[in-house]
Amino acid sequence: MTESTKKDASQTRSFDALVIGAGFSGLYQLLCLRDRLGLSVKVLEAGAGVGGTWYWNRYPGARCDSESHSYCYTFSEELWKEWEWSEKYPGPPEIMRYLNHVADKFDLRRDIRFGTKVTAAHYNEATNRWHVTTDSGEVLTARFLVSAVGCLSTANVPDIPGLDTFKGKWYHTGQWPHEGVDFRGTRVGQIGTGSTGIQSAPVIAATAAHLTVFQRTANYSVPARNGPLTPAFNRWIHDNMEEIRTTMRAAVNGHPFLLSETLTLSIPAEERHARYEKAWEVGGLRFRAVFRDLVTSNEANATAVTFLKDKIRKIVKDPATAEKLADIDHPYAAKRPPIDTDYFETFNRDNVALVDVRADPIERVTPTGIRLKSGAEHPLDIIVFATGFDGMTGSILKMDIRGRGGLSLREAWKAGPRNYLGLQVAGFPNLFTVTGPGSPSVLCNMPVAIEQHVEWITDCIDYLRTNGLTQIEPTEEAMDSWVQEVNRAADATVLPQAKHSWYLGANIPGKPRVFMPYAGGMAYYRKICADVAARNYEGFTMTGD
Ligand code: N01
């Protein structure tokens, strides 16, 4: 324990609100509850600094897939105008600089306790307070508890036999050493070809002696087309916050561009192809917006699939490797659509090999590398697990959260997450989750989803106080109908068709298969939440002491 934490620990342990996590969500939640409502608030953060997911994900090639001018807060025009992004897509160092700047500018650090992991949070019915236990054994209490732990913060290291016998070094991308990893002269094996693996492989290959990519599910990818921002573009950003924010709030996915109005099959094949070519040149997630119905119509989606698989075959010179990379088993964008810098080109390098571990699964890690079921051995010095996360529910369920009558959240969610609007769970009064399951979260540009949730929670707590109320939780009926709405929205898209998707929990053995994020679109969701609040928090039960 540092001197400053010791001092802090000797101070009050009772707060109006506790917030877990100091990423984008936690920082803004602190600011809103403390500075707008005047509550006493403490943020508990496991890391040694602010940043959340960006604090941990410092793997080679890491970069956000939201355009930088949209991957930031919009609540302060002064903050917006004084910050200048350097590249189209920000990497972890720049995002960390931004979040540290926010923490300093709004004097947030004094109410954040770093290096503090929450292990348990129990609701006390007699006092209507949450008792939150940290890894040092300390207990803090608060009326309101906000989980701002992020959707992708519990690393998934697959249970591959023999890993403990490996004589080389291994790393998970989501827990990357802050001092970096030197790949020079080494034989590296990378497991995983999701958004992360697609970013890291080209950068690792550039310095390693050899890189073997172990692919279980082949994936689409579109060039990011990253590059420096021009002074003229930066001036335009500074002068147009309102316009950019209005677009992001109107957009299905919270990005600073809207879906095309054109239906994919409404135009002749040649024109369609030309539009795809143009979208490929523009790159990034704008590709997905090229037609209106790419994620809602299988027929429309199939045209994107053909276009993108053809691109792989054109880029990758070795036909057998190209076929493995193009052997994709799900519709485009049914899994989070990665964007890359030279991913497929990387397989044209002499020092890179692709291994299809769906055809020949990994049997074990040996002291010197990876052995496949066929007996094939791949000697390695370093293994990189780009194997993703226990998404959406992993981080919240890692804590022992217990509500009314000692009911554990793990038990309440044993068949999959159930809540109302992704914000609250019946039996867990005054507990709010920011961008939890059942909300657009990972299907949306995160800061847009976060600002909406944090502001809704802030307004809700303000409403309670103004009306002499001290407790809020949803009804079972409201939760049931929201679960139905989440399922309806998912089924109206191609998203549930990706059977190996973390959106469904399919990457974690034993995890219930439930489509977790809300796929009805951020703009629509924002309206639903606003309407619920306007109808005096319809679907929630509120009481006073
Ligand atoms: O994780 P993933 P991620 N043996 O779960 C494979 C966000 N993000 O870290 O598909 C062999 O998508 C697994 O194979 P399969 C974004 O939301 C954003 O890449 O399960 N392979 C898959 O290929 C993203 O969706 C950005 O068959 C195994 C890979 O590992 C989310 O984070 C950048 C395996 C995991 O892919 C997660 O992305 C990065 C095993 N035992 C991430 N276990 C940007 O903003 C797993 N795999 C750009």
XYZ file of C-alpha atoms and ligand atoms in Angstrom:
593
model
C 0.000 0.000 0.000
C 1.434 3.427 -0.928
C 1.453 6.337 1.502
C -1.344 8.019 -0.347
C -3.572 4.926 -0.291
C -2.848 4.460 3.413
C -3.947 8.009 4.067
C -6.994 7.559 1.911
C -7.913 4.302 3.678
C -7.878 6.037 7.029
C -10.434 8.512 5.752
C -14.142 7.928 5.327
C -15.396 4.548 4.143
C -18.971 5.632 3.632
C -20.059 7.313 0.401
C -23.162 8.277 -1.507
C -21.874 6.297 -4.469
C -19.082 3.890 -5.326
C -17.970 3.392 -8.905
C -15.950 0.366 -9.981
C -13.446 1.117 -12.751
C -11.657 4.256 -13.985
C -11.935 3.903 -17.750
C -14.074 6.102 -20.009
C -17.205 5.123 -18.014
C -15.927 5.446 -14.481
C -14.244 8.810 -15.052
C -17.364 10.376 -16.482
C -19.603 8.770 -13.850
C -17.420 10.263 -11.122
C -17.580 13.692 -12.711
C -21.372 13.573 -13.094
C -22.200 12.303 -9.625
C -19.630 14.430 -7.803
C -19.659 17.699 -9.717
C -23.202 17.801 -11.057
C -25.122 16.201 -8.195
C -22.720 17.025 -5.373
C -22.535 13.437 -4.087
C -19.614 11.925 -2.218
C -18.122 9.408 -4.617
C -15.142 7.060 -4.689
C -13.904 5.185 -7.730
C -12.133 1.886 -7.115
C -9.722 0.897 -9.869
C -7.549 -2.231 -10.117
C -4.921 -0.621 -12.367
C -2.285 1.856 -11.257
C -3.723 4.537 -13.522
C -6.806 5.609 -15.429
C -7.618 4.150 -18.859
C -9.569 0.928 -18.324
C -9.258 -1.317 -21.346
C -6.477 0.887 -22.784
C -4.469 0.606 -19.598
C -4.205 -3.171 -20.152
C -4.384 -3.624 -23.944
C -0.976 -2.348 -25.054
C -0.220 -5.199 -27.441
C 1.673 -4.551 -30.693
C -0.551 -2.916 -33.293
C -3.309 -2.009 -30.804
C -5.467 0.765 -32.141
C -9.072 1.772 -31.763
C -11.401 1.131 -34.700
C -13.507 4.213 -33.984
C -12.220 7.346 -35.679
C -10.354 9.414 -33.112
C -12.568 12.495 -33.331
C -15.503 10.277 -32.318
C -13.631 8.274 -29.683
C -13.832 10.937 -27.020
C -16.246 12.725 -24.745
C -18.651 15.321 -26.046
C -19.918 16.669 -22.702
C -17.461 19.573 -22.650
C -16.922 21.834 -25.625
C -13.834 23.247 -23.932
C -12.324 19.761 -23.629
C -13.298 18.995 -27.226
C -11.635 22.148 -28.538
C -8.419 21.907 -26.564
C -7.634 18.315 -27.548
C -6.072 17.493 -30.895
C -5.832 13.937 -32.214
C -2.805 13.090 -34.332
C -4.071 10.100 -36.339
C -7.294 8.841 -37.857
C -7.392 5.926 -35.380
C -5.879 6.480 -31.948
C -3.510 3.952 -30.354
C -3.271 3.220 -26.604
C -0.586 5.872 -25.825
C -2.685 8.662 -27.320
C -5.930 7.462 -25.709
C -4.127 7.184 -22.379
C -2.795 10.733 -22.776
C -6.341 11.892 -23.494
C -7.880 10.137 -20.472
C -5.094 11.362 -18.185
C -5.722 14.857 -19.473
C -9.438 14.464 -18.657
C -8.600 13.169 -15.162
C -6.327 16.184 -14.538
C -8.559 18.795 -16.110
C -11.565 17.793 -13.997
C -9.503 16.974 -10.892
C -10.798 13.397 -10.840
C -7.759 11.610 -9.416
C -8.390 12.736 -5.824
C -11.508 10.545 -5.766
C -10.020 7.472 -7.400
C -8.333 4.771 -5.437
C -5.891 2.991 -7.752
C -4.463 -0.491 -7.243
C -7.727 -1.537 -5.591
C -9.647 -4.544 -6.828
C -13.239 -5.045 -5.763
C -13.766 -8.642 -4.704
C -17.340 -8.470 -3.391
C -20.353 -6.188 -3.166
C -23.219 -7.176 -0.875
C -26.492 -5.319 -0.512
C -27.622 -4.745 3.052
C -31.420 -4.636 3.164
C -31.623 -3.133 6.659
C -29.565 -0.070 5.728
C -30.290 0.028 1.986
C -26.556 0.282 1.345
C -23.986 -1.633 -0.622
C -21.025 -3.059 1.285
C -18.093 -3.280 -1.074
C -15.038 -5.351 -0.158
C -11.640 -4.749 -1.752
C -8.688 -7.085 -2.186
C -7.061 -5.558 0.899
C -10.053 -6.697 2.962
C -11.346 -3.206 3.511
C -15.123 -2.616 3.352
C -16.597 0.597 1.964
C -20.299 1.362 1.879
C -22.514 3.403 -0.409
C -26.162 3.872 -1.282
C -25.483 3.614 -5.015
C -23.097 1.243 -6.730
C -22.110 1.707 -10.365
C -20.251 -1.021 -12.213
C -18.069 0.615 -14.855
C -15.842 -2.420 -15.342
C -16.001 -2.497 -19.148
C -17.160 -5.195 -21.521
C -13.796 -6.611 -22.502
C -11.548 -6.634 -19.482
C -11.391 -10.247 -18.327
C -8.738 -11.934 -20.444
C -9.547 -15.398 -21.792
C -6.482 -17.633 -21.681
C -7.718 -20.958 -23.032
C -7.085 -23.981 -20.909
C -4.590 -25.703 -23.210
C -2.831 -28.654 -21.561
C 0.889 -28.210 -20.969
C 1.028 -24.404 -20.886
C 2.704 -24.595 -17.481
C 5.503 -26.691 -18.993
C 6.356 -24.159 -21.728
C 9.982 -23.011 -21.409
C 9.501 -19.889 -23.485
C 7.426 -16.847 -22.595
C 3.708 -16.380 -23.132
C 1.487 -13.320 -23.034
C -2.186 -12.468 -23.394
C -2.796 -9.358 -25.484
C -5.218 -7.989 -22.897
C -2.588 -8.109 -20.137
C 0.336 -6.874 -22.153
C 3.542 -5.944 -20.255
C 3.808 -2.172 -20.075
C 7.501 -2.332 -20.945
C 6.672 -4.129 -24.223
C 7.995 -7.412 -25.629
C 11.090 -7.732 -27.814
C 10.332 -10.219 -30.594
C 13.661 -9.821 -32.399
C 15.220 -13.156 -33.305
C 12.350 -15.176 -31.825
C 9.886 -17.747 -33.164
C 6.439 -16.530 -32.200
C 3.143 -18.414 -32.210
C 0.002 -16.292 -32.166
C -3.285 -17.966 -31.284
C -6.379 -16.060 -32.387
C -7.509 -14.074 -35.407
C -10.138 -11.704 -34.014
C -9.839 -7.892 -34.056
C -6.786 -8.126 -31.810
C -4.896 -10.886 -33.647
C -5.545 -9.164 -36.955
C -3.898 -6.021 -35.584
C -0.986 -7.693 -33.829
C 0.170 -10.219 -36.472
C 1.589 -7.673 -38.969
C 3.493 -5.813 -36.234
C 4.888 -8.987 -34.650
C 5.897 -10.329 -38.071
C 7.854 -7.152 -38.785
C 10.411 -7.909 -36.053
C 10.135 -11.613 -35.154
C 12.355 -14.191 -36.853
C 9.214 -16.201 -37.590
C 5.507 -15.925 -36.846
C 3.039 -18.809 -36.928
C -0.608 -17.714 -36.804
C -2.894 -20.415 -35.385
C -6.332 -19.719 -36.887
C -9.477 -21.445 -35.625
C -12.095 -19.218 -37.255
C -11.135 -17.284 -40.370
C -12.249 -13.667 -40.341
C -13.054 -10.803 -42.678
C -11.044 -7.637 -42.484
C -11.113 -4.292 -44.230
C -8.108 -1.948 -44.454
C -8.242 0.721 -41.734
C -6.402 3.293 -43.883
C -4.904 4.919 -40.848
C -2.873 8.088 -41.266
C -2.119 11.472 -39.768
C -4.916 14.012 -39.487
C -4.370 17.204 -41.436
C -4.489 20.623 -39.737
C -7.522 21.453 -41.897
C -9.402 18.356 -40.703
C -8.485 19.121 -37.102
C -9.805 22.667 -37.513
C -13.025 21.250 -38.909
C -13.323 18.912 -35.885
C -12.780 21.760 -33.442
C -15.396 23.935 -35.063
C -18.080 21.294 -35.481
C -18.619 19.411 -32.249
C -22.377 19.909 -32.336
C -22.709 18.611 -35.880
C -20.449 15.604 -35.231
C -22.303 14.770 -32.005
C -25.677 15.040 -33.711
C -24.532 12.593 -36.393
C -23.148 10.149 -33.828
C -26.392 10.268 -31.869
C -28.462 9.658 -34.989
C -26.269 6.776 -36.178
C -27.154 3.119 -35.548
C -23.656 2.393 -34.229
C -22.740 5.762 -32.745
C -20.093 6.504 -35.363
C -19.680 9.907 -37.013
C -21.301 8.738 -40.250
C -24.722 7.397 -41.182
C -25.719 4.212 -42.965
C -26.279 4.645 -46.689
C -29.944 4.857 -47.683
C -29.343 2.410 -50.550
C -30.508 -1.195 -50.266
C -27.819 -3.575 -51.520
C -29.858 -5.369 -54.148
C -31.687 -2.273 -55.376
C -28.873 -1.386 -57.771
C -27.239 -3.348 -60.644
C -24.336 -5.661 -59.795
C -21.732 -3.453 -61.506
C -22.754 -0.379 -59.586
C -22.821 -2.385 -56.380
C -19.306 -3.622 -57.038
C -18.111 -0.081 -57.721
C -19.577 1.063 -54.403
C -17.852 -1.775 -52.576
C -14.548 -0.839 -54.256
C -14.937 2.749 -53.182
C -15.847 1.715 -49.623
C -12.793 -0.594 -49.540
C -10.616 2.392 -50.505
C -12.197 4.554 -47.791
C -11.686 1.639 -45.383
C -12.485 1.166 -41.695
C -15.949 0.620 -40.299
C -17.363 2.949 -42.958
C -17.263 -0.143 -45.188
C -20.142 -1.654 -43.197
C -22.224 1.497 -43.812
C -21.979 1.267 -47.600
C -25.471 -0.259 -47.852
C -28.403 0.030 -45.520
C -29.192 -3.652 -45.078
C -25.829 -5.448 -44.841
C -26.493 -6.736 -41.339
C -30.241 -7.217 -41.676
C -30.489 -9.225 -44.908
C -28.681 -12.462 -45.671
C -28.989 -11.857 -49.416
C -27.458 -8.397 -49.101
C -24.756 -9.668 -46.785
C -23.818 -12.442 -49.237
C -22.706 -9.821 -51.782
C -20.300 -8.309 -49.238
C -19.056 -11.808 -48.382
C -18.210 -12.477 -52.047
C -16.474 -9.113 -52.422
C -14.387 -9.515 -49.264
C -13.381 -13.123 -49.943
C -12.283 -12.116 -53.455
C -10.093 -9.409 -51.915
C -8.373 -11.997 -49.703
C -7.703 -14.239 -52.706
C -6.268 -11.294 -54.651
C -4.016 -10.094 -51.841
C -2.639 -13.423 -50.592
C -0.239 -14.944 -53.120
C -0.152 -18.553 -51.955
C -3.503 -20.046 -53.068
C -3.654 -22.630 -50.260
C -3.089 -19.952 -47.602
C -5.600 -17.665 -49.316
C -8.214 -20.446 -49.243
C -7.697 -21.010 -45.521
C -8.009 -17.284 -44.831
C -11.114 -16.996 -47.005
C -12.788 -20.079 -45.540
C -15.025 -17.902 -43.349
C -18.064 -19.556 -41.775
C -20.216 -16.549 -40.832
C -21.839 -13.543 -42.481
C -19.827 -10.328 -42.748
C -20.067 -8.266 -39.522
C -21.838 -11.084 -37.657
C -18.700 -11.057 -35.542
C -17.183 -7.683 -34.748
C -15.737 -6.668 -38.159
C -11.985 -6.148 -37.770
C -10.111 -3.418 -39.584
C -6.414 -3.786 -40.266
C -3.138 -2.482 -41.537
C -1.611 -5.093 -43.879
C -3.150 -8.168 -42.228
C -3.651 -10.316 -45.318
C -0.430 -8.926 -46.878
C 1.445 -10.301 -43.855
C 0.858 -13.839 -45.142
C 2.998 -12.997 -48.212
C 6.054 -12.628 -45.981
C 8.612 -15.442 -45.955
C 8.677 -15.463 -42.138
C 4.927 -16.010 -41.650
C 2.932 -19.239 -41.699
C -0.783 -19.893 -41.203
C -1.952 -23.018 -39.393
C -5.605 -24.041 -39.534
C -6.403 -25.348 -36.062
C -10.003 -26.090 -36.908
C -8.730 -28.774 -39.326
C -5.927 -29.870 -36.999
C -6.636 -28.693 -33.437
C -4.023 -27.728 -30.880
C -3.422 -30.779 -28.694
C -1.043 -29.300 -26.158
C 1.677 -26.844 -25.403
C 4.989 -28.658 -24.998
C 8.120 -27.295 -23.294
C 9.341 -26.139 -26.715
C 6.230 -25.132 -28.625
C 2.779 -26.240 -29.756
C 1.768 -29.742 -30.822
C -1.284 -30.366 -32.984
C -3.577 -33.382 -32.925
C -1.895 -34.761 -36.068
C 1.406 -34.781 -34.153
C 2.790 -31.782 -36.077
C 5.149 -29.762 -33.845
C 5.656 -26.001 -34.036
C 8.779 -24.946 -32.121
C 8.284 -21.554 -30.453
C 10.046 -19.099 -28.161
C 7.008 -16.924 -27.463
C 3.257 -17.649 -27.506
C 0.870 -14.722 -27.891
C -2.705 -15.398 -26.852
C -4.905 -13.070 -28.899
C -7.782 -15.147 -27.593
C -10.139 -12.444 -26.448
C -12.145 -11.997 -23.301
C -14.908 -13.368 -21.148
C -16.941 -10.556 -22.687
C -19.744 -8.479 -21.220
C -20.366 -10.530 -18.080
C -16.866 -11.822 -17.159
C -15.673 -8.808 -15.184
C -18.881 -8.191 -13.292
C -19.377 -11.855 -12.384
C -15.782 -12.148 -11.174
C -16.911 -10.082 -8.189
C -19.129 -11.742 -5.591
C -22.179 -9.511 -6.055
C -25.146 -10.295 -3.837
C -28.463 -8.521 -3.737
C -31.638 -8.930 -1.719
C -31.745 -12.109 0.420
C -28.107 -12.842 -0.437
C -28.993 -13.741 -4.033
C -25.787 -13.835 -6.064
C -25.684 -12.198 -9.481
C -23.930 -15.298 -10.793
C -26.934 -17.355 -9.715
C -29.424 -14.808 -11.078
C -27.612 -14.913 -14.438
C -26.844 -18.624 -14.564
C -28.914 -19.002 -17.744
C -27.476 -15.782 -19.167
C -27.709 -12.098 -18.270
C -31.218 -10.763 -17.523
C -31.786 -7.111 -16.786
C -33.826 -4.077 -17.773
C -32.374 -1.756 -20.424
C -28.945 -3.212 -19.661
C -28.947 -0.923 -16.628
C -30.414 -2.722 -13.612
C -31.292 -6.178 -12.299
C -34.317 -7.018 -10.116
C -33.214 -7.941 -6.603
C -30.131 -5.702 -6.814
C -31.460 -2.265 -5.802
C -29.401 0.818 -6.638
C -26.843 -1.216 -8.594
C -26.299 0.178 -12.095
C -24.201 -1.279 -14.887
C -22.634 1.012 -17.496
C -22.697 -0.541 -20.980
C -23.554 -3.941 -19.591
C -25.214 -6.820 -21.434
C -28.622 -5.890 -22.815
C -27.369 -2.475 -23.939
C -25.837 -1.503 -27.321
C -22.359 -1.195 -25.736
C -19.967 -3.193 -27.926
C -22.138 -2.720 -31.015
C -21.726 1.025 -30.617
C -18.873 3.486 -30.664
C -18.139 3.142 -26.948
C -17.883 6.752 -25.733
C -21.295 7.501 -27.269
C -22.872 4.539 -25.463
C -21.028 5.435 -22.261
C -22.088 9.083 -22.198
C -25.729 8.075 -22.685
C -25.621 5.483 -19.879
C -23.740 7.671 -17.416
C -26.071 10.614 -18.021
C -29.160 8.391 -17.695
C -27.880 6.956 -14.384
C -27.037 10.457 -13.125
C -30.485 11.785 -14.033
C -32.091 8.759 -12.404
C -30.242 9.268 -9.109
C -31.097 12.970 -9.257
C -34.769 12.089 -9.785
C -34.733 9.808 -6.745
C -33.215 12.495 -4.543
C -35.525 15.202 -5.796
C -38.534 13.013 -5.056
C -37.405 11.787 -1.651
C -36.794 8.267 -2.942
C -33.876 6.105 -1.907
C -34.220 2.872 -3.809
C -34.751 1.780 -7.413
C -34.841 -1.592 -9.118
C -36.684 -2.997 -12.130
C -39.730 -5.236 -11.975
C -39.458 -8.867 -13.122
C -42.010 -8.100 -15.865
C -39.917 -5.205 -17.191
C -36.866 -7.475 -17.286
C -38.777 -10.222 -19.096
C -40.007 -7.864 -21.758
C -36.533 -6.328 -22.179
C -34.955 -9.779 -22.612
C -37.562 -10.432 -25.318
C -36.702 -7.131 -26.978
C -32.965 -7.937 -26.903
C -33.692 -11.288 -28.567
C -36.056 -9.720 -31.111
C -33.465 -7.105 -32.055
C -30.707 -9.716 -32.445
C -32.928 -11.995 -34.534
C -33.672 -9.129 -36.918
C -29.968 -9.171 -37.871
C -27.410 -11.711 -39.103
C -25.418 -11.341 -35.868
C -26.583 -14.497 -34.053
C -25.553 -16.571 -37.086
C -21.877 -16.443 -36.051
C -21.782 -19.506 -33.839
C -18.235 -18.871 -32.549
C -18.881 -15.337 -31.397
C -18.114 -13.837 -28.017
C -21.318 -11.799 -28.454
C -23.006 -15.155 -27.716
C -20.552 -16.204 -25.025
C -19.464 -19.049 -27.329
C -15.736 -18.504 -26.692
C -15.944 -19.460 -23.012
C -16.537 -23.143 -22.221
C -19.712 -23.588 -20.148
C -20.930 -20.015 -20.635
C -24.660 -19.846 -21.504
C -25.269 -19.114 -25.205
C -27.212 -15.860 -25.080
C -26.832 -12.976 -27.494
C -25.755 -10.280 -25.037
C -25.573 -6.812 -26.627
C -28.688 -4.928 -27.718
C -28.729 -4.872 -31.533
C -31.662 -2.494 -31.994
C -29.339 0.454 -32.634
C -28.013 3.155 -30.350
C -30.359 5.907 -31.548
C -33.443 3.735 -30.977
C -32.133 2.561 -27.608
C -31.471 6.157 -26.513
C -35.103 6.977 -27.273
C -36.381 3.957 -25.321
C -34.350 4.961 -22.255
C -35.445 8.602 -22.514
C -39.111 7.564 -22.820
C -38.832 5.308 -19.763
C -37.399 8.208 -17.740
C -40.020 10.625 -19.065
C -42.732 8.206 -17.887
C -41.333 8.467 -14.344
C -39.071 5.448 -14.740
C -41.687 3.078 -16.022
C -40.758 -0.552 -15.341
C -38.840 0.330 -12.183
C -40.023 0.147 -8.588
C -38.940 3.098 -6.467
C -39.351 3.528 -2.720
C -38.271 5.867 0.038
C -36.804 4.988 3.435
O -11.021 -11.503 -29.257
P -12.041 -12.409 -30.126
P -10.249 -10.167 -29.677
N -7.768 -22.154 -29.734
O -12.798 -13.194 -29.120
C -9.465 -17.518 -31.004
C -12.617 -5.492 -29.251
N -11.404 -5.046 -29.905
O -9.367 -9.804 -28.544
O -13.409 -17.447 -33.264
C -7.654 -21.467 -30.866
O -12.759 -11.614 -31.099
C -10.859 -17.266 -31.491
O -11.276 -18.305 -32.346
P -12.879 -18.623 -32.498
C -13.662 -5.864 -30.290
O -14.938 -5.618 -29.800
C -11.451 -3.903 -30.607
O -9.650 -10.308 -31.019
O -13.401 -18.660 -31.086
N -8.154 -20.247 -31.073
C -10.655 -15.925 -32.180
O -10.039 -16.063 -33.421
C -13.402 -7.335 -30.433
O -14.456 -8.058 -31.003
C -10.342 -3.488 -31.271
O -12.925 -19.901 -33.190
C -8.804 -19.682 -30.040
C -9.674 -15.239 -31.232
O -9.001 -16.257 -30.522
C -13.123 -7.716 -29.006
O -12.334 -6.653 -28.514
C -9.181 -4.218 -31.245
C -8.965 -20.337 -28.818
C -10.354 -14.357 -30.239
O -11.061 -13.351 -30.906
C -12.389 -9.009 -28.809
O -11.386 -9.124 -29.806
C -9.164 -5.381 -30.530
C -8.414 -21.625 -28.686
N -8.545 -22.325 -27.561
C -10.270 -5.794 -29.872
N -9.662 -19.512 -27.992
C -10.405 -2.256 -32.043
O -10.985 -1.263 -31.627
C -9.935 -18.401 -28.693
N -9.407 -18.499 -29.934
C -9.797 -2.260 -33.371
